[in-house]
Short mmCIF file of C-alpha atoms in Angstrom, two decimals:
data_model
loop_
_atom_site.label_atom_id
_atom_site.label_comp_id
_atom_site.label_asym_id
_atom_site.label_seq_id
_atom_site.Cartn_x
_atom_site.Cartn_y
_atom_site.Cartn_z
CA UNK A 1 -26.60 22.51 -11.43
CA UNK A 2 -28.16 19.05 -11.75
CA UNK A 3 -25.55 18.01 -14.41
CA UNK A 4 -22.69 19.36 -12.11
CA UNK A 5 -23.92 16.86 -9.56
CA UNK A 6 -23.85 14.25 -11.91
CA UNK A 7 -20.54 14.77 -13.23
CA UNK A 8 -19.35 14.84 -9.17
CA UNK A 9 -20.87 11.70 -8.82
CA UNK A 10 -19.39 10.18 -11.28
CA UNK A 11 -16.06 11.59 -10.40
CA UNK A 12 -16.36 10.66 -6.97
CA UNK A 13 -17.91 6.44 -8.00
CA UNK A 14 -14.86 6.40 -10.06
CA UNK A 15 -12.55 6.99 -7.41
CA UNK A 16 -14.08 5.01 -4.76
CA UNK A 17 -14.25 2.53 -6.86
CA UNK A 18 -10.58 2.44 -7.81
CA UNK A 19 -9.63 2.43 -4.06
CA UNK A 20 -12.05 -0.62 -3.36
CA UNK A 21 -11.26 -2.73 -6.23
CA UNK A 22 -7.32 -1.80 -6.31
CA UNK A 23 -6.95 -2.32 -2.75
CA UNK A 24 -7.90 -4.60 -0.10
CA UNK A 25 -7.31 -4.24 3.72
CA UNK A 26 -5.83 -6.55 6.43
CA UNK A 27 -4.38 -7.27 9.79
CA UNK A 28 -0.93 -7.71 10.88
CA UNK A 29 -1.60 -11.11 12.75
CA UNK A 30 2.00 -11.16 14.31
CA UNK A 31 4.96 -10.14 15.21
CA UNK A 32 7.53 -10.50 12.62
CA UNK A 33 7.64 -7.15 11.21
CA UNK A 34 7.57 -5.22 14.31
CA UNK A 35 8.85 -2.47 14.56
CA UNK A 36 7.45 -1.05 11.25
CA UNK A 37 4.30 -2.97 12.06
CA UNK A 38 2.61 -4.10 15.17
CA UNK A 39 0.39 -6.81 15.82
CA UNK A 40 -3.13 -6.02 15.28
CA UNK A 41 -2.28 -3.12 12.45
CA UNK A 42 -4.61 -2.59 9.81
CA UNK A 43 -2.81 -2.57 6.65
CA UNK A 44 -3.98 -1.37 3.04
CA UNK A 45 -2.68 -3.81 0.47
CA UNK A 46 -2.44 -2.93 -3.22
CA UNK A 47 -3.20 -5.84 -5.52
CA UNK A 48 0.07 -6.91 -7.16
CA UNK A 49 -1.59 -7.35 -10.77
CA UNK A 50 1.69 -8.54 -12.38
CA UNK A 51 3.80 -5.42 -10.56
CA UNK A 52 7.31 -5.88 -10.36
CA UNK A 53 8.92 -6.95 -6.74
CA UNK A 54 11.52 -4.24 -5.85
CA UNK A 55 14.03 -4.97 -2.56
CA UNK A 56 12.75 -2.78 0.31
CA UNK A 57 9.16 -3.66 -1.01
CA UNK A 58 6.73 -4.84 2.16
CA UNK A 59 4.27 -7.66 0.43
CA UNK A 60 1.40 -9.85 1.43
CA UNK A 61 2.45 -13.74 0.61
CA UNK A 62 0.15 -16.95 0.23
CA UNK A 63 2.49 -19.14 2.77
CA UNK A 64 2.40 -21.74 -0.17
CA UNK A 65 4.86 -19.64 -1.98
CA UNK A 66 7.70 -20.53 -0.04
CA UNK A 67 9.41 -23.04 -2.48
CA UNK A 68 10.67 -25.35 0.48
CA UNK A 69 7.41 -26.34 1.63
CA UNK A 70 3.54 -25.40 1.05
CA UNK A 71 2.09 -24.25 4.35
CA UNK A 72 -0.91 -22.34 4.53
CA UNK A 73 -1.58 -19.26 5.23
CA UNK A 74 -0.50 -15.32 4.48
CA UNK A 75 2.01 -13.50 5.76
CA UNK A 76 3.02 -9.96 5.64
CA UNK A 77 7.38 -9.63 5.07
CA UNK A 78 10.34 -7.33 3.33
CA UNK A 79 11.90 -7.97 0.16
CA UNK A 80 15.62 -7.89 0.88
CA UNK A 81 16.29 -9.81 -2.37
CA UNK A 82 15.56 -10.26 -6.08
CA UNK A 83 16.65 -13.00 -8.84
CA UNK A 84 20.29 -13.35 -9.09
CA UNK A 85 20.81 -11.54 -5.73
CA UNK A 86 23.22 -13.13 -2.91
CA UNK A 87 21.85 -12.59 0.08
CA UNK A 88 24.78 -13.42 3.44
CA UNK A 89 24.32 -12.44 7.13
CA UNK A 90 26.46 -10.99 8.17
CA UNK A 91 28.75 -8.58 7.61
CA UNK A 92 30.16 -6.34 10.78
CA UNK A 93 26.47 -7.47 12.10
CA UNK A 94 24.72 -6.19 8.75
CA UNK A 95 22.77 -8.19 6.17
CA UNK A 96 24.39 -8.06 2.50
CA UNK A 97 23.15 -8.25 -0.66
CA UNK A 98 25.58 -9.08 -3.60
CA UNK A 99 28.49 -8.09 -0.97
CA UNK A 100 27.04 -4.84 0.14
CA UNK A 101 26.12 -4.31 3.51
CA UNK A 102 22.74 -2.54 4.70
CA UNK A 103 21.89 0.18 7.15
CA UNK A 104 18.59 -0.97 7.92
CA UNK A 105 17.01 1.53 10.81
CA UNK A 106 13.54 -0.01 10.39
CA UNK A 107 15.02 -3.66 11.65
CA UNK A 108 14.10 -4.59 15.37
CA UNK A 109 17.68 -3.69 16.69
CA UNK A 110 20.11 -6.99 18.50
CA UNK A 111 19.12 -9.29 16.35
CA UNK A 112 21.24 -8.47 12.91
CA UNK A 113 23.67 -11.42 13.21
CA UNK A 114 21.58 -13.80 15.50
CA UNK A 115 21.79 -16.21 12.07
CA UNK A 116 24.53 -16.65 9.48
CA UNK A 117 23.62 -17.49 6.04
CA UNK A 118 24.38 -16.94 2.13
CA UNK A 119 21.51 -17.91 -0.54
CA UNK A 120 21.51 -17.14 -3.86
CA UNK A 121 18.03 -16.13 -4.77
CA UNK A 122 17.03 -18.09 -8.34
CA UNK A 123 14.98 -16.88 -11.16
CA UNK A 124 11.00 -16.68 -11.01
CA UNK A 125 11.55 -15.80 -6.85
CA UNK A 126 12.59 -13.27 -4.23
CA UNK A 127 14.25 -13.61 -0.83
CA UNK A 128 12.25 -12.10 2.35
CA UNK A 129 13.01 -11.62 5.71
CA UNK A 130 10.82 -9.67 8.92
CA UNK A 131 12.06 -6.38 10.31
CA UNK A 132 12.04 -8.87 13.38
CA UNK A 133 14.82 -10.70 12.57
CA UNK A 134 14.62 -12.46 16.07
CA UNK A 135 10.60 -13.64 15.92
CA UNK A 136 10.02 -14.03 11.72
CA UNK A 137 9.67 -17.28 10.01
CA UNK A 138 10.63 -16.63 6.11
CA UNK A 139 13.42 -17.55 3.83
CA UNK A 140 16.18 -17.82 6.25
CA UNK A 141 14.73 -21.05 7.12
CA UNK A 142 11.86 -22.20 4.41
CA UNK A 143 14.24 -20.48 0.97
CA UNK A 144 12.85 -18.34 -1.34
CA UNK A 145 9.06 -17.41 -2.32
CA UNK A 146 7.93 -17.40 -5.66
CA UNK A 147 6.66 -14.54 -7.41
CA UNK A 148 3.21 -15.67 -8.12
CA UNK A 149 2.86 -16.07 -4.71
CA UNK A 150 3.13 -12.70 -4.12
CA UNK A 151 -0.92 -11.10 -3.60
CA UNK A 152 0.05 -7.79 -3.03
CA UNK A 153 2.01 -4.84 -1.71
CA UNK A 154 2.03 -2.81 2.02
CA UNK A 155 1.47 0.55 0.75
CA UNK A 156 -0.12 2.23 4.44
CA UNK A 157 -1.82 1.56 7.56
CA UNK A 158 -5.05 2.23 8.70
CA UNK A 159 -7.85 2.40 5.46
CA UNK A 160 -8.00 3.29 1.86
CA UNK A 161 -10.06 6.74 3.15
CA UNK A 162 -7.57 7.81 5.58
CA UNK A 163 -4.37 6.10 5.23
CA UNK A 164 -1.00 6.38 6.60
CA UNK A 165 1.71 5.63 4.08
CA UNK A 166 4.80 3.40 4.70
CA UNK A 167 7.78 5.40 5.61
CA UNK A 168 10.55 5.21 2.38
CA UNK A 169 12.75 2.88 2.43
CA UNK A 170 16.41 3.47 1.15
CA UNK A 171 19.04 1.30 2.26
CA UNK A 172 19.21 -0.65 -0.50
CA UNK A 173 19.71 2.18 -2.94
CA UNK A 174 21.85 3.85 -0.25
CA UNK A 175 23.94 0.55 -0.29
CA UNK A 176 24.11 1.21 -4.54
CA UNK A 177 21.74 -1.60 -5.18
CA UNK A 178 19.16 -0.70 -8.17
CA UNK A 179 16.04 -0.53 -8.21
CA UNK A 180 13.97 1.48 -5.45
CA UNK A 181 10.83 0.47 -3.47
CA UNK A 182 7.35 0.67 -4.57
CA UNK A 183 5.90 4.44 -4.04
CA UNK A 184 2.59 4.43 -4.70
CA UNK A 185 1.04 7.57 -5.79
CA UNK A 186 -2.15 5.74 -7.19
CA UNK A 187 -4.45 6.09 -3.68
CA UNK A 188 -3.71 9.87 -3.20
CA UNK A 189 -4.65 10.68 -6.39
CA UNK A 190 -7.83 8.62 -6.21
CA UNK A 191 -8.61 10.23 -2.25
CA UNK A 192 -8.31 13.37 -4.18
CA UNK A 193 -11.49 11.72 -7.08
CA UNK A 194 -13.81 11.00 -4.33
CA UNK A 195 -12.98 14.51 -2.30
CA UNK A 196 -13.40 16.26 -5.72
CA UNK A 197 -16.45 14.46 -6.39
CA UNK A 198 -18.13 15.48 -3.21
CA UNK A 199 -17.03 19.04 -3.46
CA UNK A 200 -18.66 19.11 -7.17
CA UNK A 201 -21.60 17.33 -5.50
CA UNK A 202 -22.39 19.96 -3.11
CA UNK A 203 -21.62 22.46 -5.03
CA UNK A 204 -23.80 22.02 -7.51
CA UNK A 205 -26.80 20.70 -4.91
CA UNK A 206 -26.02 24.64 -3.41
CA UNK A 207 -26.39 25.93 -6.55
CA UNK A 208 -29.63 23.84 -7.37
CA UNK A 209 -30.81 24.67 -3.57
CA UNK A 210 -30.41 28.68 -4.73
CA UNK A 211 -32.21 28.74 -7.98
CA UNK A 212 -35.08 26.73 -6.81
CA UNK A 213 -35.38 29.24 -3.86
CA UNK A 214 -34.92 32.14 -6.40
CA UNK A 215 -37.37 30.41 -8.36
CA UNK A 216 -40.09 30.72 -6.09
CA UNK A 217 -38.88 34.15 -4.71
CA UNK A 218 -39.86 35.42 -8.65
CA UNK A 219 -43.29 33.50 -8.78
CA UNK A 220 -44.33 34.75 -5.03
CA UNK A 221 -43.52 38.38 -6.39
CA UNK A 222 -45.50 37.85 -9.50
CA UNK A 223 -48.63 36.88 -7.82
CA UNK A 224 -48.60 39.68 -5.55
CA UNK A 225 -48.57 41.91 -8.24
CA UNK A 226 -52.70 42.99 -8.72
CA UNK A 227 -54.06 42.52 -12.48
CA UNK A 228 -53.87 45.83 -14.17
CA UNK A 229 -57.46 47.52 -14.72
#
C-alpha cells in the first residue's frame, strides 16, 4: 500500500509539474481581442519552445517583435498569416489571405473593412491582427512580428487545473488554406497525471488505513486469548 502511494505521487509530481513548467498564466490587459477574450481574462499560455506558428493560432508577443519598431511590452493577438502569405482587406468586407476570403465568426462584427491593406508577410515572420479589428494595434499598422518574438500560445482561459479551452478555429482551412491551428492535447492529458496520481494516492493510504486497523484487530484478539494450562 505504501509503494502504491509512492508510485501516485510520483505520477501525480510529474504531472503537476509538466503543467507548471509547460505553461504559464496571464491577463488579457485590453481590448483587442474581444470578443474571444475580454479584458481582465486569465489566460493559460503554453511556452512556444520552437513550435511552429499556424494561421488561426492566438499567441503571446514581446511588443519588440514587431519588425517596424521595438516597443515594449506583450500582447496577446491572431495569426492570420504565415511566410509567403498575402494578406489584403478586403474582399466583399472579408480579410484574404493569398486571394481567399475568410468567414471569421470570432471577429468583433462592423469593423471587417474599416482598413484597406495588402502585405506580403516575409520569411522568419507572421502577420497578426485582433479579433477587434476596430480597437487592436498589430501589423496593420507596425508590419509583421518575428518569430522569435513569439513567447507562447493561447491554449484556454482560466488555470492550468481547471481550464477552459479556446474554441477551434477553422476559417482558414475552411477558406482551403493549409495548415490548421494549434490543438493542444498536452494539458488534458497531464490534468488526467495529477487526478490519477491522487486517486492512486488515496487509494493506497485506504488500503494502508485498513491493514493497519486489521492489524491491530488480530493482535487485540490474540491477547484476549488466556494462556493454555
Amino acid at each position: 500500500m505504501v509503494a502504491l502511494m509512492l508510485v501516485g505521487v510520483g505520477v501525480g509530481a510529474y504531472g503537476l509539474g509538466r503543467m507548471l513548467l509547460g505553461y504559464q498564466p496571464y491577463v488579457q490587459a485590453g481590448e483587442n481581442m474581444s470578443p474571444t477574450l475580454a479584458p481582465n481574462d486569465r489566460l493559460v499560455v503554453r511556452e512556444a519552445d520552437g513550435e511552429e506558428v499556424h494561421r488561426g493560432d492566438v499567441v503571446l508577443i514581446e511588443g519588440g517583435a514587431y519588425a517596424a519598431d521595438g516597443q515594449p511590452g506583450v500582447s496577446v493577438v491572431r495569426v492570420v498569416g504565415v511566410a509567403g502569405d498575402t494578406v489584403a482587406c478586403c474582399t466583399d468586407e472579408h480579410l484574404s489571405v493569398n486571394g481567399k476570403p475568410l468567414t471569421e465568426p470570432y471577429i468583433t462584427p462592423g469593423y471587417e473593412g474599416l482598413f484597406e491593406f495588402s502585405a506580403k508577410v516575409p520569411e522568419g515572420t507572421i502577420f497578426v491582427e485582433g479579433d477587434n479589428r476596430g480597437n487592436s494595434d498589430d501589423s496593420r499598422f507596425r508590419g509583421p512580428v518575428r518569430l522569435s518574438g513569439v513567447t507562447g500560445f493561447v491554449v484556454a482561459t482560466g488555470t492550468v487545473v481547471t481550464p477552459d479551452p479556446l474554441p477551434a478555429v477553422t476559417a482558414f482551412t475552411d477558406a482551403g488554406l493549409p495548415g490548421a491551428p494549434l490543438t493542444d492535447s498536452a494539458l488534458p492529458t497531464l490534468r488526467w497525471f495529477v487526478a490519477g496520481g491522487f486517486v492512486l494516492f488515496v487509494a493506497g493510504f485506504i488500503g494502508l488505513i485498513v491493514t493497519l486497523v486489521r492489524n491491530a484487530g488480530k493482535r487485540r484478539k490474540a491477547a484476549a486469548v488466556p494462556p493454555a494450562h
